[in-house]
Structure formats: C-alpha cells, structure tokens
Amino acid sequence: MKQISQKVGEQVVFQIIKYVAAAVYFAGLASLTPLIPLLLTPTELLQARQIVITAFGFVIVAFLLTLWASKNMKIAFRALGYMTLFPGLLTVITAYIGERRMLEYLSHFGEITPYIQEWIHQYVPTAWIIAGIYIILGVFFIWLGEKFGK
C-alpha cells in the first residue's frame, strides 16, 4: 500500500511540474513570437537581445524541469514537441483569421492604438513563417523523443 501511495505522490508531483514547465515554455515561445519582426530591423536588435535571452532561458528551464520530473529523455522530448506544436497550430489559426478580423476582434476590448495596428499589419503576414518553424520544431522534438526511446 505504501508503494502505491508513493507512486501516486510521484505522479502528482510530475503532473504539477509538467504544468509549471509548460507554462514556462509557453512564456518563452510567446516572448519569441512578437520579436521576429523586431529582429529584422537592426536598430531594435540591441533592445531585443535581453528579451531573446530571457525567452530562450524560459525554454531551457522548461525542458530541464520536464527532464528532471520525468527522468526520461523520451518523455521530456515528446512533451517539448507537443508543447511546441500547440503554439504553432495556434499561430496557423491566427494567421488564417487575417489582419482585418484580428483588428475587429481586438477592437472589442477597447480602442486600438496605431502602434498595435501597425504591429498587426507587420506580424500577421510573418505568422506563417513562425507557425512553420514551431510545427517543424515540434515534429522534430517528437521524433527525437522516439529516437531516445529505442
């Protein structure tokens, strides 16, 4: 009976750490997504460097948390792959909706400033590139997890 309660406790801890790692990982990916247009302009590159380093730090911490909790490279890479696929598919939906509908949707929350409007005009067309990168990385991490599993 004690072994069962110990295994249940380990599973509960694993699930909690998995959700914390997913939140940290999504924060890292969400921090990287709006930076793609900024990184294409050289004057903004110096200001964005700290945010990029922080975002990659979130991604690495999330992977290490998942690896530590699962104690298995296969599980860690597969979790990382699925966590990467989700924002990629969400980005596809956002890009499919388009600029006009995105602006209409955001206008329900209040007045849209010209800065946000300009950002949407720049970001939505590049969202397909970001979605492709996330989907390719997600599939790669799932494949890598399968390779570690054998």
mmCIF file of C-alpha atoms in Angstrom:
data_model
loop_
_atom_site.group_PDB
_atom_site.id
_atom_site.type_symbol
_atom_site.label_atom_id
_atom_site.label_comp_id
_atom_site.label_asym_id
_atom_site.label_seq_id
_atom_site.Cartn_x
_atom_site.Cartn_y
_atom_site.Cartn_z
ATOM 1 C CA MET A 1 0.000 0.000 0.000
ATOM 2 C CA LYS A 2 2.859 2.342 0.806
ATOM 3 C CA GLN A 3 4.398 1.770 -2.641
ATOM 4 C CA ILE A 4 1.132 2.665 -4.334
ATOM 5 C CA SER A 5 0.751 5.893 -2.362
ATOM 6 C CA GLN A 6 4.393 6.734 -3.117
ATOM 7 C CA LYS A 7 3.846 6.178 -6.846
ATOM 8 C CA VAL A 8 0.663 8.259 -6.755
ATOM 9 C CA GLY A 9 2.568 11.032 -4.985
ATOM 10 C CA GLU A 10 5.348 10.899 -7.578
ATOM 11 C CA GLN A 11 2.779 11.083 -10.371
ATOM 12 C CA VAL A 12 1.062 14.089 -8.782
ATOM 13 C CA VAL A 13 4.419 15.874 -8.406
ATOM 14 C CA PHE A 14 5.264 15.006 -12.022
ATOM 15 C CA GLN A 15 1.963 16.428 -13.282
ATOM 16 C CA ILE A 16 2.410 19.648 -11.290
ATOM 17 C CA ILE A 17 5.957 20.109 -12.579
ATOM 18 C CA LYS A 18 4.777 19.298 -16.093
ATOM 19 C CA TYR A 19 2.160 22.069 -15.971
ATOM 20 C CA VAL A 20 4.642 24.550 -14.496
ATOM 21 C CA ALA A 21 7.170 23.622 -17.198
ATOM 22 C CA ALA A 22 4.509 24.009 -19.892
ATOM 23 C CA ALA A 23 3.623 27.477 -18.596
ATOM 24 C CA VAL A 24 7.294 28.498 -18.557
ATOM 25 C CA TYR A 25 7.805 27.038 -22.039
ATOM 26 C CA PHE A 26 4.763 28.817 -23.458
ATOM 27 C CA ALA A 27 6.010 32.049 -21.873
ATOM 28 C CA GLY A 28 9.316 31.555 -23.668
ATOM 29 C CA LEU A 29 7.676 30.867 -27.021
ATOM 30 C CA ALA A 30 5.209 33.700 -26.559
ATOM 31 C CA SER A 31 8.129 36.031 -25.842
ATOM 32 C CA LEU A 32 9.852 34.957 -29.046
ATOM 33 C CA THR A 33 6.826 35.297 -31.340
ATOM 34 C CA PRO A 34 6.461 39.104 -31.408
ATOM 35 C CA LEU A 35 10.228 39.558 -31.589
ATOM 36 C CA ILE A 36 10.609 38.150 -35.090
ATOM 37 C CA PRO A 37 9.612 41.449 -36.790
ATOM 38 C CA LEU A 38 11.785 43.374 -34.320
ATOM 39 C CA LEU A 39 14.829 41.250 -35.059
ATOM 40 C CA LEU A 40 14.562 42.091 -38.745
ATOM 41 C CA THR A 41 15.291 45.756 -38.016
ATOM 42 C CA PRO A 42 18.889 46.428 -36.937
ATOM 43 C CA THR A 43 18.111 49.357 -34.611
ATOM 44 C CA GLU A 44 15.758 47.279 -32.486
ATOM 45 C CA LEU A 45 18.121 44.302 -32.286
ATOM 46 C CA LEU A 46 20.109 45.670 -29.367
ATOM 47 C CA GLN A 47 16.972 46.313 -27.323
ATOM 48 C CA ALA A 48 15.510 42.896 -28.105
ATOM 49 C CA ARG A 49 18.636 40.932 -27.135
ATOM 50 C CA GLN A 50 17.722 40.708 -23.449
ATOM 51 C CA ILE A 51 14.194 39.552 -24.237
ATOM 52 C CA VAL A 52 15.527 36.880 -26.609
ATOM 53 C CA ILE A 53 17.978 35.628 -23.982
ATOM 54 C CA THR A 54 15.184 35.537 -21.384
ATOM 55 C CA ALA A 55 12.859 33.694 -23.782
ATOM 56 C CA PHE A 56 15.480 31.058 -24.588
ATOM 57 C CA GLY A 57 16.165 30.792 -20.862
ATOM 58 C CA PHE A 58 12.489 30.018 -20.274
ATOM 59 C CA VAL A 59 12.593 27.337 -22.971
ATOM 60 C CA ILE A 60 15.717 25.710 -21.489
ATOM 61 C CA VAL A 61 14.363 25.843 -17.926
ATOM 62 C CA ALA A 62 11.093 24.250 -19.069
ATOM 63 C CA PHE A 63 12.950 21.423 -20.806
ATOM 64 C CA LEU A 64 15.181 20.825 -17.771
ATOM 65 C CA LEU A 65 12.158 20.826 -15.449
ATOM 66 C CA THR A 66 10.403 18.293 -17.655
ATOM 67 C CA LEU A 67 13.551 16.164 -17.861
ATOM 68 C CA TRP A 68 14.059 16.326 -14.115
ATOM 69 C CA ALA A 69 10.458 15.402 -13.363
ATOM 70 C CA SER A 70 10.239 12.575 -15.887
ATOM 71 C CA LYS A 71 13.823 11.294 -15.538
ATOM 72 C CA ASN A 72 13.439 10.121 -19.131
ATOM 73 C CA MET A 73 14.719 11.803 -22.300
ATOM 74 C CA LYS A 74 11.945 10.239 -24.401
ATOM 75 C CA ILE A 75 9.191 11.729 -22.248
ATOM 76 C CA ALA A 76 10.975 15.091 -21.991
ATOM 77 C CA PHE A 77 11.478 15.481 -25.748
ATOM 78 C CA ARG A 78 7.962 14.299 -26.570
ATOM 79 C CA ALA A 79 6.478 16.761 -24.066
ATOM 80 C CA LEU A 80 8.620 19.521 -25.550
ATOM 81 C CA GLY A 81 7.445 18.538 -29.035
ATOM 82 C CA TYR A 82 3.766 18.634 -28.145
ATOM 83 C CA MET A 83 4.225 21.898 -26.258
ATOM 84 C CA THR A 84 5.820 23.343 -29.419
ATOM 85 C CA LEU A 85 3.100 22.067 -31.742
ATOM 86 C CA PHE A 86 0.344 23.812 -29.786
ATOM 87 C CA PRO A 87 1.600 27.404 -30.330
ATOM 88 C CA GLY A 88 2.402 26.512 -33.949
ATOM 89 C CA LEU A 89 -1.161 25.419 -34.608
ATOM 90 C CA LEU A 90 -2.484 28.433 -32.701
ATOM 91 C CA THR A 91 -0.328 30.669 -34.906
ATOM 92 C CA VAL A 92 -1.766 28.997 -38.023
ATOM 93 C CA ILE A 93 -5.267 29.804 -36.786
ATOM 94 C CA THR A 94 -4.253 33.402 -36.040
ATOM 95 C CA ALA A 95 -2.645 33.829 -39.451
ATOM 96 C CA TYR A 96 -5.656 32.260 -41.158
ATOM 97 C CA ILE A 97 -8.029 34.674 -39.431
ATOM 98 C CA GLY A 98 -6.134 37.545 -41.007
ATOM 99 C CA GLU A 99 -5.400 41.141 -40.216
ATOM 100 C CA ARG A 100 -8.881 42.607 -40.592
ATOM 101 C CA ARG A 101 -10.609 40.067 -38.375
ATOM 102 C CA MET A 102 -7.835 40.305 -35.809
ATOM 103 C CA LEU A 103 -8.272 44.086 -35.661
ATOM 104 C CA GLU A 104 -12.059 43.692 -35.368
ATOM 105 C CA TYR A 105 -11.638 41.178 -32.558
ATOM 106 C CA LEU A 106 -9.166 43.348 -30.654
ATOM 107 C CA SER A 107 -11.370 46.428 -31.047
ATOM 108 C CA HIS A 108 -13.964 44.781 -28.778
ATOM 109 C CA PHE A 109 -11.517 45.193 -25.883
ATOM 110 C CA GLY A 110 -11.033 48.922 -26.387
ATOM 111 C CA GLU A 111 -9.505 51.445 -28.708
ATOM 112 C CA ILE A 112 -6.711 50.142 -30.899
ATOM 113 C CA THR A 113 -3.676 52.361 -30.937
ATOM 114 C CA PRO A 114 -1.810 52.960 -34.199
ATOM 115 C CA TYR A 115 1.169 51.102 -32.714
ATOM 116 C CA ILE A 116 -0.858 47.915 -32.207
ATOM 117 C CA GLN A 117 -2.457 48.294 -35.621
ATOM 118 C CA GLU A 118 0.956 48.642 -37.277
ATOM 119 C CA TRP A 119 2.278 45.675 -35.299
ATOM 120 C CA ILE A 120 -0.620 43.507 -36.516
ATOM 121 C CA HIS A 121 -0.001 44.586 -40.125
ATOM 122 C CA GLN A 122 3.632 43.541 -39.776
ATOM 123 C CA TYR A 123 3.122 40.435 -37.641
ATOM 124 C CA VAL A 124 0.197 38.608 -39.239
ATOM 125 C CA PRO A 125 1.935 38.060 -42.618
ATOM 126 C CA THR A 126 5.057 36.703 -40.873
ATOM 127 C CA ALA A 127 2.959 34.427 -38.659
ATOM 128 C CA TRP A 128 3.038 31.711 -41.325
ATOM 129 C CA ILE A 129 6.824 31.563 -41.023
ATOM 130 C CA ILE A 130 6.653 31.366 -37.242
ATOM 131 C CA ALA A 131 3.949 28.688 -37.389
ATOM 132 C CA GLY A 132 6.043 26.643 -39.800
ATOM 133 C CA ILE A 133 9.082 26.877 -37.548
ATOM 134 C CA TYR A 134 7.077 25.848 -34.479
ATOM 135 C CA ILE A 135 5.430 22.932 -36.272
ATOM 136 C CA ILE A 136 8.734 21.696 -37.712
ATOM 137 C CA LEU A 137 10.424 22.008 -34.305
ATOM 138 C CA GLY A 138 7.526 20.235 -32.597
ATOM 139 C CA VAL A 139 7.669 17.308 -35.006
ATOM 140 C CA PHE A 140 11.469 17.218 -34.689
ATOM 141 C CA PHE A 141 11.303 17.061 -30.879
ATOM 142 C CA ILE A 142 8.694 14.284 -31.004
ATOM 143 C CA TRP A 143 10.897 12.370 -33.474
ATOM 144 C CA LEU A 144 13.924 12.955 -31.232
ATOM 145 C CA GLY A 145 11.949 11.609 -28.295
ATOM 146 C CA GLU A 146 11.156 8.469 -30.261
ATOM 147 C CA LYS A 147 14.853 8.065 -31.116
ATOM 148 C CA PHE A 148 15.783 8.283 -27.435
ATOM 149 C CA GLY A 149 13.102 5.740 -26.622
ATOM 150 C CA LYS A 150 14.688 2.971 -28.667
#
